[in-house]
Short mmCIF file of C-alpha atoms in Angstrom, two decimals:
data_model
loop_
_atom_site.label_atom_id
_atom_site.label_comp_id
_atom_site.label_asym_id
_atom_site.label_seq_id
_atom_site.Cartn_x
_atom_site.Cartn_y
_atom_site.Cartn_z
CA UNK D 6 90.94 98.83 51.27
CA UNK D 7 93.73 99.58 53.83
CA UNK D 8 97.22 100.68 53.68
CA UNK D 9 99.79 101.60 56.32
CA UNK D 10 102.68 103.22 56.69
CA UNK D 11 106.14 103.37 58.71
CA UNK D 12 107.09 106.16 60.83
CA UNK D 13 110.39 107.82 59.57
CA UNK D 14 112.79 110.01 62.02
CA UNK D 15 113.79 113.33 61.27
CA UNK D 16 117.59 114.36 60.18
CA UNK D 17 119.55 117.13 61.56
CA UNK D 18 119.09 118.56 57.68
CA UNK D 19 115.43 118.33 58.34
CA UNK D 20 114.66 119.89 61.14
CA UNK D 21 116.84 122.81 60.39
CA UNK D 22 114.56 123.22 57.17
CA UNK D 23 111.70 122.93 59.86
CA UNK D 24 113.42 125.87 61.34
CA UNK D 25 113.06 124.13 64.73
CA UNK D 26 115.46 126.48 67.79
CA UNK D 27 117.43 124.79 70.53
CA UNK D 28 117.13 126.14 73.58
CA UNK D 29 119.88 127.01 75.95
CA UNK D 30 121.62 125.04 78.80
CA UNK D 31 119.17 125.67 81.52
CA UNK D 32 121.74 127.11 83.84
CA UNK D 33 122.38 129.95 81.69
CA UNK D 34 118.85 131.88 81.85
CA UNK D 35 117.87 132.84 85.36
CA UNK D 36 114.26 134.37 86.00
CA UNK D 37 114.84 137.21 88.46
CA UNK D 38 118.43 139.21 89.15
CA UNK D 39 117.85 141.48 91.69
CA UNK D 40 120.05 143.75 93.07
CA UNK D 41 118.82 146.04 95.84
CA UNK D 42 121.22 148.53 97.62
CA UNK D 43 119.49 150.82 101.02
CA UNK D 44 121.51 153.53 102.66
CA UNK D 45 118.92 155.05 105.42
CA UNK D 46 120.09 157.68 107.84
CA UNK D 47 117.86 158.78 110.43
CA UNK D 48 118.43 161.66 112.98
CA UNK D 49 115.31 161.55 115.91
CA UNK D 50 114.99 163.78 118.52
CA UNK D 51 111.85 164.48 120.79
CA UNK D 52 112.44 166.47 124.02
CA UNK D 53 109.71 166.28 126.19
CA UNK D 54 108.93 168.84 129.08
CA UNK D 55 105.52 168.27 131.13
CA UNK D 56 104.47 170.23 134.64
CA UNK D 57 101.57 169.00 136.67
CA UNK D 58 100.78 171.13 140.09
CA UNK D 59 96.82 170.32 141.62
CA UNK D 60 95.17 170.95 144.90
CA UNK D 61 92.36 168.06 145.34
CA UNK D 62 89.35 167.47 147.96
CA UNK D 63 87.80 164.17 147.56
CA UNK D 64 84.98 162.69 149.99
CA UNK D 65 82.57 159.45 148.69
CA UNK D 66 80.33 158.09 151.52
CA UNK D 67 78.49 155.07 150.52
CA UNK D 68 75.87 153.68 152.53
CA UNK D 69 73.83 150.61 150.88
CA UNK D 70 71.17 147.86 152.82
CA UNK D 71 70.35 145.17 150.86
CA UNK D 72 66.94 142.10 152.17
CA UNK D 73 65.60 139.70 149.68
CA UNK D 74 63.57 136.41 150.20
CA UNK D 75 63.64 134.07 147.33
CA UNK D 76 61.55 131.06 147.02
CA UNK D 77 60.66 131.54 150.44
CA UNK D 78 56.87 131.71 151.79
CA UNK D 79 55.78 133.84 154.67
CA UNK D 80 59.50 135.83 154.71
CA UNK D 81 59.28 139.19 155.44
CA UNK D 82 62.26 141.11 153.30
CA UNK D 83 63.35 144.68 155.09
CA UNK D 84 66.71 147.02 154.19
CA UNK D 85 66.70 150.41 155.80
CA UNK D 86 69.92 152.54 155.16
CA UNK D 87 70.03 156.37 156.94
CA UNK D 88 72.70 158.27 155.87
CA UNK D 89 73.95 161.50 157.28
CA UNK D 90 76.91 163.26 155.47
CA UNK D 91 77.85 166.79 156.29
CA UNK D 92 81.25 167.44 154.06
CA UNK D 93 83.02 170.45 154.61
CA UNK D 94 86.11 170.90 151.79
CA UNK D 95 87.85 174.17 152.04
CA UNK D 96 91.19 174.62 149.82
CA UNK D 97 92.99 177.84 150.26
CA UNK D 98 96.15 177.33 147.96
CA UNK D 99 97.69 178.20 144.85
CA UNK D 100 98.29 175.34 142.43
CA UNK D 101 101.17 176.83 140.18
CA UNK D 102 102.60 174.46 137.08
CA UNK D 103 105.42 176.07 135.29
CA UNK D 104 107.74 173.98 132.10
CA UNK D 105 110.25 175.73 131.04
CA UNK D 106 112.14 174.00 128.00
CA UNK D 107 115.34 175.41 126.09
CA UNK D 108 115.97 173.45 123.09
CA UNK D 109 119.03 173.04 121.19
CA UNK D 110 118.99 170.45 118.32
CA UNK D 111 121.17 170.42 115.72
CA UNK D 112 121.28 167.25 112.81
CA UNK D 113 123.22 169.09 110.47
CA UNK D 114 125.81 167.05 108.65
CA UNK D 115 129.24 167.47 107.29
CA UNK D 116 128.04 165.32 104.19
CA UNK D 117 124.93 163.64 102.80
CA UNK D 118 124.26 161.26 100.43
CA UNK D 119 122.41 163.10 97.49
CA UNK D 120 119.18 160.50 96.59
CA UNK D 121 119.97 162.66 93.41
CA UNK D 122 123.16 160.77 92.57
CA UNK D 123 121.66 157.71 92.99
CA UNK D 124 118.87 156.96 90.96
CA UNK D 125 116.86 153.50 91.17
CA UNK D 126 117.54 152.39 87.34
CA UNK D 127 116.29 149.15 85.89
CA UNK D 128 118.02 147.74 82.87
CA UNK D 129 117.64 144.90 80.51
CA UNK D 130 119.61 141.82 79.41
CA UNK D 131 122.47 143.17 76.81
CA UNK D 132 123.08 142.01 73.47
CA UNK D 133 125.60 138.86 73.67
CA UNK D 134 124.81 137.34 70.24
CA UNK D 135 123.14 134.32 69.26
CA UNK D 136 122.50 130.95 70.68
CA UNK D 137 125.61 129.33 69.90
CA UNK D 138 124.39 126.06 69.77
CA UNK D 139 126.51 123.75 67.35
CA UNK D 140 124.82 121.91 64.21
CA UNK D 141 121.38 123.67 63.97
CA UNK D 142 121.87 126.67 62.24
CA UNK D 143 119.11 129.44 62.17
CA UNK D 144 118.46 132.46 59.96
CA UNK D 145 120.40 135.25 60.68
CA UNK D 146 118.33 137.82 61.78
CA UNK D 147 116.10 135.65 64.02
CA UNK D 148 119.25 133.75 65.96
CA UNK D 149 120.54 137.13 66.65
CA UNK D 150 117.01 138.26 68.57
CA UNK D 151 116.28 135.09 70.33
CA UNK D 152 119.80 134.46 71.57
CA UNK D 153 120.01 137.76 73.24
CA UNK D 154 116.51 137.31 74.79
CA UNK D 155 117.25 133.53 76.28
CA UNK D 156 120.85 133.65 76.81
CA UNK D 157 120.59 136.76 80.06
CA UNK D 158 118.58 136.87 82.73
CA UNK D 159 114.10 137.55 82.17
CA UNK D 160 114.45 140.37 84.35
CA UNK D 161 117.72 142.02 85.74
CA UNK D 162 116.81 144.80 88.39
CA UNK D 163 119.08 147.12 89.75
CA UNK D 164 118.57 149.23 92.75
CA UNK D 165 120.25 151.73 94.80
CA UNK D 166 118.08 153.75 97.10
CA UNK D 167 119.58 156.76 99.60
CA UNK D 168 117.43 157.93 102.03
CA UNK D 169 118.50 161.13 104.81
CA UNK D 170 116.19 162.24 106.92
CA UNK D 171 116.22 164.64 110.04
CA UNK D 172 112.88 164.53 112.80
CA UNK D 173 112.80 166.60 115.43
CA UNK D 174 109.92 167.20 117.77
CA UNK D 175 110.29 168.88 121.11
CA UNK D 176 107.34 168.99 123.23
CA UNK D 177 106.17 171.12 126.17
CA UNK D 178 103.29 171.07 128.74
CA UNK D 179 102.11 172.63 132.00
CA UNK D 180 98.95 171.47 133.83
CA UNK D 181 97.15 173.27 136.66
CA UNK D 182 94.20 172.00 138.72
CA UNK D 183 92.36 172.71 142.05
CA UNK D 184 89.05 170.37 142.29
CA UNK D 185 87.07 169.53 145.12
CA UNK D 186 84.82 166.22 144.63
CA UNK D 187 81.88 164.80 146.98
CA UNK D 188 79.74 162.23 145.97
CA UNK D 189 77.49 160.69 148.87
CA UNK D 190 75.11 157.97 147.78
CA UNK D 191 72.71 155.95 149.61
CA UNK D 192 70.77 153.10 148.43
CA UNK D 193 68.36 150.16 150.05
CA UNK D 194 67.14 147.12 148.29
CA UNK D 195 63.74 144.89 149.22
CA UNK D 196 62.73 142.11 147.23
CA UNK D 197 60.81 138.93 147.66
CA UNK D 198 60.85 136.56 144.42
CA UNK D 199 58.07 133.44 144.18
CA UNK D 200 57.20 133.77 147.73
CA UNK D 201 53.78 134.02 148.63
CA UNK D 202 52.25 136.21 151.86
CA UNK D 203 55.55 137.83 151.57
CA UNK D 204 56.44 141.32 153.06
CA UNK D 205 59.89 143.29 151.21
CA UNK D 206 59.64 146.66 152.41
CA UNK D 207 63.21 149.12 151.63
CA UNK D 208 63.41 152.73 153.73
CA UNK D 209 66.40 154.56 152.07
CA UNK D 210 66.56 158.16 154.05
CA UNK D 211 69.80 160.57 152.55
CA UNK D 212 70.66 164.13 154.65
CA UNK D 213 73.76 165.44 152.76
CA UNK D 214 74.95 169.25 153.92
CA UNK D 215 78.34 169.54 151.72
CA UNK D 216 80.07 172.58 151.54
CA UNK D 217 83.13 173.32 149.14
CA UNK D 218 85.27 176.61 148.82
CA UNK D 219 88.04 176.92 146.72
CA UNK D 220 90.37 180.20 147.38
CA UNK D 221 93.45 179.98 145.23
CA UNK D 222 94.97 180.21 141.69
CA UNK D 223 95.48 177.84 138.94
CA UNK D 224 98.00 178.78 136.87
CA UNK D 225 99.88 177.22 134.06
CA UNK D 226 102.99 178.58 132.42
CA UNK D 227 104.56 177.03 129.48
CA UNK D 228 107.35 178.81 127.56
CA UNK D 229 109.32 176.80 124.98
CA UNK D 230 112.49 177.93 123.31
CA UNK D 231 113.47 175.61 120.28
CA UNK D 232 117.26 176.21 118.05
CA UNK D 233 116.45 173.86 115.53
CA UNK D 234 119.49 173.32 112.76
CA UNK D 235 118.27 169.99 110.01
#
């Protein structure tokens, strides 16, 4: 036994009994209204003031010998390096840094914008009524709390941020050196690699007589005077 039957379409009388909601025109709900308003004001000031004064000596003899046989067969490798370094540094001198730095920095202002006055707030869609929509009526309470959520905007931010801000950072230095530096070096290589009946023979001999004196005064004088006014 089989039976069948005919689909039937719906009336507008039936689906308001179904309590079936029309939504909105899409161009009347937006997703995100954003509204962002920045007022930065930025006062920077970084004096700098640096002194370098140095008395420097500075002697580096290099001596190097370098022999090497490689894949070779009765080579004889030799490197002989002699070095003889007398160094006589002597500094009779005062090295004498002075940084003097007066400072007057002022980023006081007239008027400000108070962050205070100018909250960030966030609100929410108002209250415009119901849908509106012409010949499907809805229950009272229920068109007045959906309209009011579809018919604004999801989310409706407002911002309004003031930002004042005063850096200062004044900076002084003095640097004093006196340095004497020697640094002599000798060095020989030999090397025979694969060879056979092979001979590497390095002789490296160094004689280093340095003398350094240093008569004098390092001295470094820093004075800072700073007026700051923010």
């Amino acid at each position: 036994m089989s039976g069948s039957s005919e689909p039937t379409s719906l009336t507008a009388e039936d689906l308001a009994a179904q309590g079936i909601t029309a939504l909105p025109d899409k161009e009347v709900a937006s997703i995100l209204d954003l509204n962002a308003d920045l007022d930065l004001n930025l006062d920077v000031a970084a004096p700098i003031d640096l002194a370098v004064a140095a008395n420097a000596n500075v002697a580096a003899p290099i001596d190097a010998a370098v022999g090497a046989n490689i894949l070779s067969t009765g080579s004889s490798a030799q490197a002989l390096a002699d070095q003889g370094v007398l160094i006589d540094q002597n500094i009779t001198a005062d090295a004498t840094a002075v940084s003097t730095q007066d400072s007057t920095i002022d980023q006081a202002e007239a008027g400000g914008t108070d962050p205070a006055d100018a909250p960030a707030t966030g609100t929410l869609p108002a209250d415009d009524g119901g849908l509106g929509v012409e010949g499907v009526p809805l229950p009272g309470d229920v068109s007045d709390d959906l309209g009011s959520a579809l018919s604004g905007d999801l989310l409706d931010v407002d911002i309004d941020l003031a930002a004042d801000a005063d850096v200062a950072a004044p900076i002084n230095g003095a640097v004093a050196v006196n340095a004497n530096v020697a640094a002599p070096i000798d060095a020989a290589v030999a090397a025979n690699i694969a060879s056979v009946d092979s001979d590497a023979v390095s002789i490296a001999q160094q004689d280093a007589i340095i003398t350094q004196n240093i008569d004098g005064e390092a001295t470094a004088t820093a004075d800072q005077q700073s007026d700051l006014q923010q």
